[in-house]
Coordinates of C-alpha atoms and ligand atoms in Angstrom, one line a residue:
M1 CA 7.3 -0.5 -30.3
K2 CA 4.7 2.1 -31.3
F3 CA 2.9 3.6 -28.3
S4 CA -0.4 3.0 -30.1
V5 CA 0.0 -0.8 -29.6
L6 CA -0.3 -0.1 -25.9
S7 CA -2.9 2.6 -26.1
D8 CA -5.1 0.4 -28.4
S9 CA -5.0 -2.3 -25.8
L10 CA -5.7 0.1 -23.0
E11 CA -8.7 1.4 -25.0
K12 CA -10.1 -2.1 -25.2
M13 CA -9.4 -2.8 -21.5
E14 CA -11.3 0.4 -20.6
K15 CA -14.4 -1.0 -22.2
T16 CA -14.6 -4.1 -20.0
S17 CA -14.4 -4.9 -16.3
K18 CA -14.6 -8.7 -16.8
R19 CA -11.4 -10.3 -15.6
L20 CA -11.3 -12.9 -18.3
E21 CA -11.6 -10.4 -21.1
L22 CA -9.0 -8.1 -19.5
T23 CA -6.7 -11.1 -19.2
G24 CA -7.2 -12.0 -22.9
I25 CA -6.4 -8.4 -24.1
L26 CA -3.3 -8.4 -21.9
V27 CA -2.1 -11.8 -23.2
E28 CA -2.4 -10.5 -26.7
L29 CA -0.5 -7.3 -25.9
L30 CA 2.3 -9.2 -24.1
K31 CA 2.7 -11.5 -27.0
K32 CA 3.2 -8.5 -29.3
T33 CA 5.7 -6.9 -27.0
P34 CA 9.5 -7.3 -27.5
N35 CA 11.3 -8.9 -24.5
E36 CA 13.5 -5.8 -23.9
I37 CA 10.5 -3.6 -23.1
I38 CA 8.2 -6.1 -21.5
A39 CA 8.8 -4.7 -17.9
K40 CA 8.0 -1.2 -19.1
V41 CA 4.7 -2.4 -20.5
I42 CA 3.9 -4.2 -17.3
Y43 CA 4.5 -1.0 -15.3
L44 CA 2.6 1.3 -17.7
I45 CA -0.6 -0.8 -17.7
Q46 CA -0.7 -0.4 -14.0
G47 CA -0.1 3.3 -14.3
K48 CA 3.4 3.2 -12.9
L49 CA 7.0 3.5 -14.1
K50 CA 8.8 1.3 -11.7
P51 CA 7.8 -1.2 -8.9
N52 CA 6.2 0.6 -6.0
F53 CA 9.2 0.1 -3.7
E54 CA 11.4 2.3 -5.9
G55 CA 9.3 5.2 -4.9
V56 CA 9.2 6.8 -8.4
E57 CA 6.3 9.3 -8.2
L58 CA 4.9 11.2 -11.1
G59 CA 2.5 13.0 -8.9
I60 CA 1.6 15.6 -11.5
A61 CA -1.0 18.1 -10.3
E62 CA -4.1 18.6 -12.5
K63 CA -3.3 22.4 -12.7
L64 CA 0.1 21.7 -14.2
V65 CA -1.3 19.3 -16.8
I66 CA -4.0 21.8 -17.7
R67 CA -1.3 24.4 -18.4
A68 CA 0.6 21.9 -20.5
I69 CA -2.5 21.1 -22.5
S70 CA -3.2 24.8 -23.0
K71 CA 0.3 25.2 -24.4
S72 CA 0.2 22.3 -26.7
A73 CA -3.3 22.7 -28.0
G74 CA -3.4 26.5 -28.1
V75 CA -6.6 26.5 -26.0
T76 CA -7.2 28.7 -23.0
I77 CA -6.9 27.3 -19.5
K78 CA -10.5 28.5 -18.8
K79 CA -11.9 26.5 -21.8
I80 CA -10.1 23.3 -20.6
E81 CA -11.4 23.8 -17.0
D82 CA -14.9 24.4 -18.2
D83 CA -14.9 21.3 -20.5
Y84 CA -13.4 19.3 -17.6
N85 CA -16.1 20.4 -15.2
D86 CA -18.7 19.3 -17.8
G87 CA -16.9 16.1 -18.7
G88 CA -15.6 14.4 -15.7
D89 CA -12.2 12.9 -16.8
L90 CA -9.3 15.1 -17.7
G91 CA -7.8 12.5 -20.0
I92 CA -11.1 12.3 -22.0
T93 CA -11.5 16.1 -22.0
V94 CA -8.0 16.5 -23.5
S95 CA -8.6 13.8 -26.0
N96 CA -11.7 15.6 -27.2
I97 CA -9.9 19.0 -27.3
L98 CA -7.1 17.4 -29.3
K99 CA -9.5 15.7 -31.7
Q100 CA -10.9 19.1 -32.6
K101 CA -7.4 20.4 -33.0
T102 CA -6.1 17.6 -35.2
Q103 CA -8.8 18.1 -37.7
T104 CA -7.2 21.4 -38.5
T105 CA -3.5 20.4 -38.3
F106 CA -1.2 17.9 -40.0
S107 CA -0.8 14.5 -38.5
A108 CA 2.2 14.4 -36.1
E109 CA 5.2 12.1 -35.9
T110 CA 4.6 8.5 -34.7
I111 CA 5.4 8.2 -31.0
T112 CA 7.1 5.1 -29.5
L113 CA 6.4 3.5 -26.2
E114 CA 10.1 3.8 -25.3
R115 CA 9.9 7.6 -25.9
V116 CA 6.8 8.0 -23.7
Y117 CA 8.3 5.9 -21.0
E118 CA 11.7 7.7 -21.0
T119 CA 10.0 11.1 -21.0
L120 CA 7.7 10.2 -18.1
L121 CA 10.7 8.9 -16.2
K122 CA 12.5 12.2 -16.8
I123 CA 9.5 14.1 -15.6
S124 CA 9.5 12.0 -12.4
T125 CA 13.1 13.1 -11.6
L126 CA 12.6 16.8 -12.1
Q127 CA 12.8 18.8 -8.9
G128 CA 13.3 22.3 -7.6
K129 CA 13.6 25.6 -9.3
G130 CA 12.4 25.6 -12.9
S131 CA 11.2 22.1 -12.7
Q132 CA 7.5 23.0 -13.2
D133 CA 8.3 24.7 -16.5
M134 CA 10.4 21.8 -17.7
K135 CA 7.6 19.4 -16.8
I136 CA 5.2 21.5 -18.9
K137 CA 7.7 21.4 -21.7
Y138 CA 8.1 17.7 -21.7
I139 CA 4.3 17.0 -21.3
S140 CA 3.4 19.4 -24.1
S141 CA 6.0 17.9 -26.4
L142 CA 4.5 14.4 -25.9
L143 CA 1.0 15.8 -26.5
N144 CA 2.2 17.5 -29.6
D145 CA 3.2 14.2 -31.2
A146 CA 0.6 11.9 -29.7
T147 CA -2.8 11.2 -31.2
P148 CA -5.8 12.2 -29.1
E149 CA -6.3 8.5 -28.1
E150 CA -2.6 8.2 -27.0
S151 CA -2.8 11.6 -25.2
K152 CA -5.7 10.3 -23.1
F153 CA -3.6 7.5 -21.7
I154 CA -0.4 9.6 -21.3
L155 CA -2.4 12.0 -19.2
K156 CA -4.0 9.3 -17.1
I157 CA -0.6 7.9 -16.3
L158 CA 0.7 11.4 -15.5
L159 CA -2.2 12.1 -13.2
G160 CA -2.2 8.7 -11.6
T161 CA -5.9 8.1 -12.7
M162 CA -5.4 5.1 -14.9
R163 CA -7.7 2.6 -13.3
L164 CA -8.4 -0.3 -15.7
G165 CA -9.1 -2.9 -13.1
V166 CA -5.9 -4.7 -14.1
A167 CA -5.1 -5.8 -10.6
E168 CA -1.8 -7.6 -9.9
N169 CA -3.8 -10.8 -10.0
T170 CA -4.9 -10.3 -13.6
V171 CA -1.4 -9.4 -14.7
M172 CA -0.1 -12.6 -13.1
D173 CA -2.8 -14.7 -14.9
A174 CA -1.8 -13.0 -18.2
L175 CA 1.9 -13.6 -17.7
A176 CA 1.4 -17.3 -17.0
I177 CA -0.8 -17.7 -20.1
A178 CA 1.3 -15.6 -22.4
F179 CA 4.7 -17.2 -21.6
T180 CA 3.9 -20.7 -20.4
N181 CA 0.7 -21.3 -22.4
S182 CA -1.0 -22.5 -19.2
K183 CA -2.7 -20.9 -16.3
E184 CA -1.4 -23.9 -14.3
N185 CA 1.9 -22.1 -13.8
R186 CA 0.2 -19.1 -12.2
E187 CA 1.5 -20.2 -8.8
L188 CA 5.1 -20.0 -9.9
V189 CA 4.5 -16.5 -11.2
E190 CA 2.9 -15.5 -7.9
N191 CA 5.8 -17.0 -5.9
A192 CA 8.3 -15.0 -7.9
Y193 CA 6.2 -11.9 -7.3
N194 CA 5.9 -12.6 -3.6
V195 CA 9.7 -12.7 -3.1
S196 CA 10.5 -9.7 -5.4
S197 CA 7.5 -7.4 -5.2
D198 CA 8.3 -6.6 -8.8
L199 CA 6.0 -7.8 -11.6
G200 CA 8.3 -6.1 -14.2
K201 CA 11.2 -8.2 -13.2
V202 CA 9.1 -11.3 -13.1
S203 CA 7.9 -10.6 -16.6
E204 CA 11.5 -10.0 -17.9
V205 CA 12.7 -13.3 -16.4
L206 CA 9.7 -15.2 -17.9
A207 CA 10.0 -13.6 -21.3
Q208 CA 13.8 -14.4 -21.5
D209 CA 14.1 -17.7 -19.7
G210 CA 10.6 -19.1 -19.5
L211 CA 9.6 -21.5 -16.7
D212 CA 13.3 -22.4 -16.0
G213 CA 13.9 -18.8 -15.1
L214 CA 10.9 -18.7 -12.7
L215 CA 12.0 -22.0 -11.0
K216 CA 15.4 -20.4 -10.3
F217 CA 13.9 -17.1 -9.2
N218 CA 15.5 -16.0 -6.0
V219 CA 15.1 -13.5 -3.2
S220 CA 17.5 -10.7 -3.8
L221 CA 18.9 -8.1 -1.4
F222 CA 17.3 -4.7 -1.7
S223 CA 14.1 -6.0 -3.4
P224 CA 11.5 -6.3 -0.7
I225 CA 9.8 -9.6 0.1
R226 CA 6.0 -9.3 0.4
P227 CA 5.2 -9.7 4.1
M228 CA 3.5 -12.7 5.7
L229 CA 0.4 -11.7 7.6
A230 CA -1.6 -13.0 10.5
D231 CA -5.2 -14.1 11.0
R232 CA -7.0 -12.6 13.9
V233 CA -8.2 -14.8 16.9
K234 CA -10.4 -13.5 19.7
S235 CA -9.4 -15.7 22.6
E236 CA -6.8 -18.1 23.9
E237 CA -9.4 -21.0 23.3
E238 CA -9.7 -20.1 19.7
A239 CA -6.0 -20.0 19.3
V240 CA -5.5 -23.5 20.8
K241 CA -8.3 -24.8 18.6
R242 CA -6.7 -23.4 15.5
I243 CA -3.1 -24.6 16.3
E244 CA -2.6 -28.0 17.6
N245 CA 0.6 -29.0 19.5
E246 CA 3.1 -26.5 20.6
F247 CA 3.6 -23.0 19.2
A248 CA 5.6 -19.8 19.7
A249 CA 4.0 -16.9 21.5
E250 CA 5.8 -13.6 20.7
Y251 CA 5.0 -10.2 22.1
K252 CA 3.0 -8.2 19.6
L253 CA 4.6 -4.7 19.7
D254 CA 2.7 -1.6 18.7
G255 CA 5.0 0.0 16.2
E256 CA 5.9 0.1 12.6
R257 CA 6.9 -3.1 10.8
V258 CA 10.2 -2.8 8.9
Q259 CA 12.1 -5.1 6.5
I260 CA 15.8 -4.4 6.9
H261 CA 18.1 -5.2 3.9
I262 CA 21.7 -5.0 4.7
Q263 CA 25.0 -5.7 3.0
D264 CA 28.2 -4.1 4.3
D265 CA 27.5 -0.4 4.7
K266 CA 24.4 -0.4 2.7
V267 CA 21.1 -0.5 4.6
I268 CA 17.6 -0.1 3.1
L269 CA 14.4 -0.1 5.1
F270 CA 11.0 -1.0 3.7
S271 CA 7.7 -0.5 5.4
R272 CA 4.8 -3.0 5.6
S273 CA 3.5 -1.7 2.3
L274 CA 7.0 -1.9 0.9
E275 CA 7.7 1.8 0.7
N276 CA 11.3 2.8 1.1
I277 CA 11.4 4.4 4.6
T278 CA 15.2 4.6 5.0
N279 CA 15.3 8.4 5.1
Y280 CA 13.0 8.6 8.2
Y281 CA 15.3 6.4 10.3
P282 CA 18.9 7.5 9.8
D283 CA 19.6 6.2 13.4
I284 CA 18.8 2.7 12.3
V285 CA 21.1 3.0 9.3
E286 CA 23.9 4.2 11.5
K287 CA 23.5 1.8 14.4
I288 CA 22.1 -1.5 13.0
S289 CA 25.4 -3.0 11.8
D290 CA 26.6 -3.2 15.4
T291 CA 23.7 -5.5 16.1
I292 CA 23.8 -7.7 13.0
N293 CA 26.5 -10.3 13.0
A294 CA 26.4 -11.2 9.3
D295 CA 27.8 -10.2 5.9
N296 CA 24.4 -9.6 4.5
G297 CA 20.8 -10.4 5.4
I298 CA 17.1 -9.5 5.3
F299 CA 15.4 -9.1 8.6
E300 CA 12.0 -8.2 9.9
A301 CA 11.5 -6.1 13.0
E302 CA 9.1 -3.8 14.7
I303 CA 10.3 -0.2 15.2
V304 CA 8.8 1.1 18.5
A305 CA 8.9 4.6 19.9
I306 CA 10.2 4.7 23.5
N307 CA 10.2 7.2 26.4
A308 CA 13.7 8.7 26.5
N309 CA 13.8 8.7 30.3
T310 CA 12.3 5.3 31.2
G311 CA 12.9 3.3 28.0
N312 CA 9.2 2.2 28.1
F313 CA 7.3 1.6 24.9
L314 CA 5.1 4.4 23.6
P315 CA 2.1 3.9 21.2
F316 CA 2.5 3.7 17.5
Q317 CA 1.4 7.2 16.7
E318 CA 4.5 8.7 18.4
L319 CA 6.4 7.4 15.3
M320 CA 4.5 9.9 13.2
H321 CA 7.0 12.5 14.4
R322 CA 9.6 10.7 12.3
R323 CA 7.6 11.1 9.1
R324 CA 9.1 14.4 8.1
K325 CA 11.8 15.7 5.8
H326 CA 13.0 18.7 7.8
K327 CA 14.5 18.9 11.3
L328 CA 14.8 15.2 11.4
D329 CA 17.8 15.5 13.7
Q330 CA 15.6 17.1 16.3
A331 CA 13.0 14.4 15.9
I332 CA 15.6 11.6 16.4
T333 CA 16.6 13.1 19.7
N334 CA 13.1 13.9 20.9
Y335 CA 11.5 10.7 19.8
P336 CA 13.9 7.8 20.3
I337 CA 13.1 4.3 19.1
T338 CA 14.2 0.7 19.5
V339 CA 14.3 -1.9 16.8
N340 CA 12.8 -5.3 17.8
F341 CA 13.6 -8.2 15.6
F342 CA 11.2 -11.1 15.0
D343 CA 12.3 -12.8 11.7
I344 CA 15.2 -13.5 9.4
L345 CA 14.5 -14.2 5.7
Y346 CA 18.0 -14.2 4.1
H347 CA 21.4 -14.7 5.6
N348 CA 24.9 -14.6 4.1
G349 CA 23.6 -15.4 0.6
N350 CA 21.1 -18.0 1.7
E351 CA 17.3 -17.7 1.3
L352 CA 15.6 -18.8 4.5
L353 CA 11.9 -18.6 3.5
N354 CA 11.7 -22.4 3.3
Y355 CA 13.2 -22.9 6.7
S356 CA 10.7 -23.6 9.6
Y357 CA 9.9 -20.9 12.2
N358 CA 12.1 -22.8 14.7
E359 CA 15.1 -22.8 12.4
R360 CA 14.7 -19.2 11.5
R361 CA 14.3 -18.1 15.1
K362 CA 17.4 -20.0 16.1
N363 CA 19.3 -18.4 13.2
L364 CA 18.0 -15.0 14.3
E365 CA 19.1 -15.5 17.9
D366 CA 22.6 -16.5 16.6
V367 CA 22.9 -13.4 14.4
I368 CA 21.5 -10.6 16.5
K369 CA 23.7 -9.2 19.3
E370 CA 21.2 -7.4 21.5
N371 CA 22.0 -3.9 22.9
E372 CA 20.1 -0.8 24.1
F373 CA 18.9 0.1 20.6
A374 CA 18.1 -3.3 19.1
K375 CA 16.5 -6.4 20.7
L376 CA 14.9 -9.7 19.9
I377 CA 11.1 -9.8 20.5
P378 CA 10.5 -12.0 23.5
M379 CA 9.2 -15.5 22.7
S380 CA 8.0 -18.4 24.7
I381 CA 6.8 -21.9 23.6
V382 CA 3.2 -22.5 24.7
N383 CA 0.7 -25.3 24.2
N384 CA -2.4 -24.4 26.4
T385 CA -4.7 -21.6 27.2
T386 CA -3.2 -20.9 30.7
D387 CA 0.3 -20.5 29.3
I388 CA -1.0 -18.2 26.6
S389 CA -2.9 -16.0 29.1
D390 CA 0.3 -15.7 31.2
V391 CA 2.4 -14.5 28.3
L392 CA -0.4 -12.2 27.2
E393 CA -0.5 -10.7 30.6
N394 CA 3.3 -10.1 30.6
S395 CA 3.1 -8.6 27.1
I396 CA 0.3 -6.2 28.0
N397 CA 2.2 -5.2 31.2
S398 CA 5.3 -4.4 29.1
G399 CA 3.2 -2.0 27.0
C400 CA 2.5 -4.3 24.0
E401 CA -0.8 -4.9 22.2
G402 CA -1.0 -8.6 22.6
L403 CA 0.5 -11.7 21.1
M404 CA 1.5 -13.2 17.8
L405 CA 1.2 -16.9 17.8
K406 CA 3.3 -18.8 15.3
V407 CA 3.3 -22.4 14.2
L408 CA 6.8 -23.9 14.9
N409 CA 7.3 -26.0 11.8
A410 CA 5.8 -23.5 9.3
N411 CA 7.9 -21.8 6.7
Y412 CA 7.6 -18.1 5.8
R413 CA 4.7 -17.7 3.3
A414 CA 5.6 -14.4 1.6
G415 CA 2.6 -12.3 0.7
S416 CA 0.0 -14.5 2.3
R417 CA -2.3 -14.3 5.3
G418 CA -3.1 -17.6 7.0
S419 CA -3.3 -19.8 10.1
N420 CA 0.4 -20.2 10.6
W421 CA 0.5 -16.8 12.3
L422 CA -2.3 -15.7 14.5
K423 CA -2.7 -12.3 16.3
L424 CA -4.4 -12.1 19.7
K425 CA -5.1 -8.7 21.2
R426 CA -6.3 -8.4 24.8
E427 CA -8.4 -5.3 24.9
Y428 CA -10.9 -4.9 22.2
Q429 CA -11.3 -1.2 22.4
N430 CA -14.9 -1.2 21.1
E431 CA -18.0 -3.2 21.0
L432 CA -17.4 -4.4 17.5
G433 CA -14.6 -6.7 18.5
D434 CA -12.0 -4.9 16.4
S435 CA -11.1 -1.6 14.8
L436 CA -11.4 -0.8 11.1
D437 CA -8.9 0.8 8.9
L438 CA -10.7 3.3 6.6
V439 CA -9.7 5.6 3.8
V440 CA -10.3 9.3 3.9
V441 CA -12.1 10.3 0.8
G442 CA -13.6 13.7 1.6
A443 CA -14.1 16.3 4.3
F444 CA -16.5 18.9 5.6
F445 CA -15.1 22.2 6.9
G446 CA -15.0 22.7 10.6
R447 CA -16.7 25.3 12.8
G448 CA -15.7 26.8 16.1
R449 CA -12.3 25.5 17.3
R450 CA -12.0 23.6 14.0
T451 CA -12.5 26.6 11.7
G452 CA -10.0 26.5 8.9
K453 CA -9.4 22.8 9.4
Y454 CA -11.3 19.7 8.3
G455 CA -14.0 19.2 11.0
T456 CA -15.5 16.0 9.8
L457 CA -14.0 13.4 7.5
L458 CA -15.8 11.1 5.0
L459 CA -14.4 7.5 5.2
S460 CA -14.6 4.5 2.9
T461 CA -13.7 0.8 2.9
Y462 CA -11.8 -0.8 0.0
D463 CA -13.7 -3.1 -2.3
S464 CA -11.1 -5.1 -4.2
E465 CA -13.7 -6.8 -6.5
N466 CA -14.7 -3.4 -8.0
D467 CA -11.4 -1.7 -7.2
S468 CA -13.5 1.1 -5.5
F469 CA -13.8 3.0 -2.2
P470 CA -17.5 2.8 -1.0
T471 CA -18.2 5.2 1.9
I472 CA -19.1 3.8 5.3
C473 CA -19.3 6.8 7.7
K474 CA -18.5 10.4 8.6
V475 CA -16.2 10.8 11.6
G476 CA -15.8 13.9 13.7
T477 CA -14.8 12.5 17.2
G478 CA -11.6 11.2 18.7
F479 CA -9.4 14.0 17.2
T480 CA -7.0 16.0 19.4
D481 CA -6.0 19.5 18.3
E482 CA -2.6 18.0 17.3
N483 CA -4.4 15.3 15.2
L484 CA -6.4 18.0 13.5
D485 CA -3.3 20.0 12.6
Q486 CA -1.5 16.9 11.4
L487 CA -4.4 15.7 9.3
F488 CA -4.9 19.1 7.8
Q489 CA -1.3 19.2 6.7
I490 CA -1.3 15.7 5.2
L491 CA -4.7 16.0 3.5
S492 CA -4.0 19.4 2.0
N493 CA -1.7 17.6 -0.4
K494 CA -4.3 15.2 -1.5
V495 CA -7.1 17.6 -2.4
I496 CA -8.6 17.1 -5.9
L497 CA -11.0 19.2 -7.8
K498 CA -13.8 16.6 -7.9
K499 CA -14.6 13.2 -6.5
N500 CA -12.2 10.5 -7.6
P501 CA -14.2 8.1 -9.8
R502 CA -13.2 5.1 -7.7
V503 CA -15.0 6.7 -4.7
E504 CA -18.6 5.5 -4.4
S505 CA -20.6 8.1 -2.4
S506 CA -24.1 9.5 -2.4
I507 CA -22.9 12.2 0.0
E508 CA -21.5 15.5 -1.5
S509 CA -18.6 16.5 0.7
D510 CA -17.2 20.0 0.8
I511 CA -13.8 18.8 -0.4
W512 CA -12.5 15.6 -2.0
F513 CA -9.2 13.8 -1.6
E514 CA -7.3 11.3 -3.5
P515 CA -8.2 8.1 -1.6
E516 CA -4.8 7.4 0.0
L517 CA -4.7 8.1 3.7
V518 CA -5.8 5.3 6.1
L519 CA -7.1 6.0 9.6
E520 CA -8.0 3.6 12.4
V521 CA -11.6 3.9 13.6
V522 CA -13.7 2.2 16.3
A523 CA -17.5 2.3 16.5
S524 CA -20.3 1.1 18.8
E525 CA -22.2 -0.8 16.1
I526 CA -22.6 -1.6 12.4
T527 CA -26.0 -0.6 11.1
L528 CA -27.7 -0.9 7.7
S529 CA -27.8 2.3 5.8
P530 CA -29.5 3.6 2.7
I531 CA -26.8 6.3 2.4
H532 CA -23.5 4.5 2.6
K533 CA -22.2 2.3 -0.2
T534 CA -20.1 -0.3 1.6
G535 CA -21.6 -3.7 1.1
L536 CA -24.4 -2.3 -1.0
N537 CA -27.1 -5.0 -1.6
L538 CA -25.1 -7.6 0.5
I539 CA -27.7 -7.8 3.2
R540 CA -30.6 -5.9 1.8
K541 CA -31.4 -4.3 -1.6
D542 CA -30.3 -0.7 -2.0
T543 CA -28.8 -0.7 1.5
G544 CA -25.2 -0.7 2.6
F545 CA -23.4 -0.7 6.0
A546 CA -22.7 2.3 8.2
L547 CA -20.8 2.8 11.5
R548 CA -22.7 4.0 14.5
F549 CA -20.8 6.4 16.8
P550 CA -17.5 6.1 14.9
K551 CA -14.5 7.4 16.6
F552 CA -10.9 8.0 15.4
T553 CA -8.4 6.0 17.6
G554 CA -5.6 8.5 17.1
K555 CA -3.8 6.1 14.7
I556 CA -2.9 7.4 11.3
R557 CA -1.9 4.2 9.5
T558 CA 0.9 5.6 7.4
E559 CA 2.2 2.1 6.8
K560 CA -0.9 1.0 5.0
L561 CA -1.9 1.6 1.4
A562 CA -5.5 2.6 0.7
E563 CA -5.9 -0.9 -0.9
D564 CA -4.9 -2.4 2.5
A565 CA -8.0 -0.8 4.2
S566 CA -10.8 -2.9 5.7
C567 CA -13.0 -4.5 3.0
P568 CA -16.9 -4.8 2.8
E569 CA -16.6 -8.6 3.6
E570 CA -14.8 -7.8 6.9
V571 CA -17.5 -5.3 7.8
S572 CA -20.2 -7.8 6.9
A573 CA -18.6 -10.5 9.1
L574 CA -18.5 -8.1 12.0
Y575 CA -22.1 -7.2 11.3
K576 CA -23.2 -10.8 11.4
N577 CA -21.1 -11.5 14.5
Q578 CA -22.6 -8.6 16.5
N579 CA -26.1 -9.8 15.6
K580 CA -25.2 -13.3 16.7
T581 CA -23.8 -12.4 20.1
G582 CA -25.8 -9.2 20.7
Ligands
ATP601 P1 -2.2 -6.9 9.1 O1 -2.5 -8.2 9.8 O2 -2.9 -6.8 7.8 O3 -0.8 -6.6 9.1 P2 -2.5 -4.8 10.7 O4 -1.4 -4.0 10.2 O5 -3.8 -4.1 11.2 O6 -3.0 -5.8 9.8 P3 -1.9 -5.8 13.2 O7 -3.2 -6.2 13.8 O8 -1.3 -4.6 13.7 O9 -2.0 -5.8 11.7 O10 -0.9 -7.1 13.3 C1 0.1 -7.5 12.5 C2 1.3 -6.5 12.6 O11 1.8 -6.7 13.9 C3 2.5 -6.9 11.8 O12 2.4 -6.4 10.5 C4 3.7 -6.2 12.6 O13 3.8 -4.9 12.2 C5 3.2 -6.2 14.0 N1 3.9 -7.1 14.9 C6 4.2 -6.7 16.2 N2 4.9 -7.7 16.8 C7 5.0 -8.7 15.9 C8 5.7 -10.0 16.0 N3 6.2 -10.5 17.1 N4 5.6 -10.8 14.9 C9 5.1 -10.3 13.7 N5 4.5 -9.1 13.6 C10 4.5 -8.3 14.7

């Protein structure tokens, strides 16, 4: 298929943010797409090459792209940078430069979607010595043959800046309409996505086998299942009101959630956001088969750092020491862990999602042989507030955060948050009732002991409706020297030349970042603010929410994507709640 079929649709999509119109354009595009390349189209419209869990990163720096454009268009780097500074979007800048150029050259060869996709995939695998030059070569060869309009989108994909507002939800609507002629089947599409985390694969099955294919869609080993999430309750009383009869109370450990896929010697670990984290935990890969008594399976567990001498649980942030590529051996010895199982989703070829909690827990107890390294998360059956308080007390005394309360006859609802799992934490660390997870979008240079580091960070929530990151506060307290070093290292790789267009801010920060890193923050109060953009106009015109006395808790939430950060609605609920009780 010609790449222009895709780029024409992308051009149309760029002109609207209305979900219905986006869906319509997408349906039209999907109908024109041959079955063999449908998955590629699905990935490309989302600015990707593969499902997230495969970890294929283009991650091309703006500087490199500018060099490639300079080579292909015969324009100086300085001229491109100047135009970019005037213009705003590198894709558009390039498209304009190429338009001027094509007026003076012959039209190039037609470029196919397959060629663009394969070239981008090749670029994503290049590493090491000489790889920069090869990347420039591949990019400029594509740009040589692409029209200015096509180049714009190729660059946006390369830079990771293609934001068309086609959220997964819109893609699922379009798939249901394009291949089943009815939005009624949307739920089946979503179920298939929830168990595979791969819309490309879902689209392929739909295109080839239609609804029958979807009905037979199964969990498969080594494709992660989207995690079930919990609602938050504030007290034992609220929990009992929400769940009638008996329910399971499990300790809530303060670690990293992991989905373990295992078959014979092959072990793959996925994080909460379905990133492949196998390389950070070679000790799990080595030891876990001693614990699991099965030919194959998919398990959920919490990885927790422990004190090497006492075996006691340590807080989540200790696991950060494992997030490194070098000297991992040393980190394994210095920062030992345990794996604590709480669910089983697949066992010896059978999918267990439709089994009740009770049945899954029994299965888990049969399959897991506990030892020093791997354990079952403690569980008791409870039905009243006194029992819950007792278990909560024990859990806190063992160094846990609180409890997870689970309905006994409920099945595993992949990808959804609801009342079948509730989380109850004992200590609310702040007056708000809960912490917020916020995205770092900018920073201000530090003074004094923070010279040469980022002294204050600018933070945003995630607004899913607009797919944007509106600011909510600046934070400069709660950081240890170690935190500052660590954050400087992580954030230095995310620096961009100018504010990402998805960031909504009236504040000019000294430096801008790709909105990716999530930090946990507490505060004394939520106030109304004319400066910050979170929840703008929700309560009062031209006014958003801000945090008063925000403080970093020390938790860098590496397991969360920016899109998992707290949203304006959550902030609004906390705001209303504080006004009610305060
Ligand atoms: P979310 O609810 O979106 O996951 P979060 O990551 O902030 O938000 P937490 O408040 O930390 O969630 O609570 C849910 C997390 O608790 C799970 O994702 C999991 O990592 C962890 N957890 C600890 N113990 C358990 C358990 N027994 N059962 C399920 N999850 C547990």
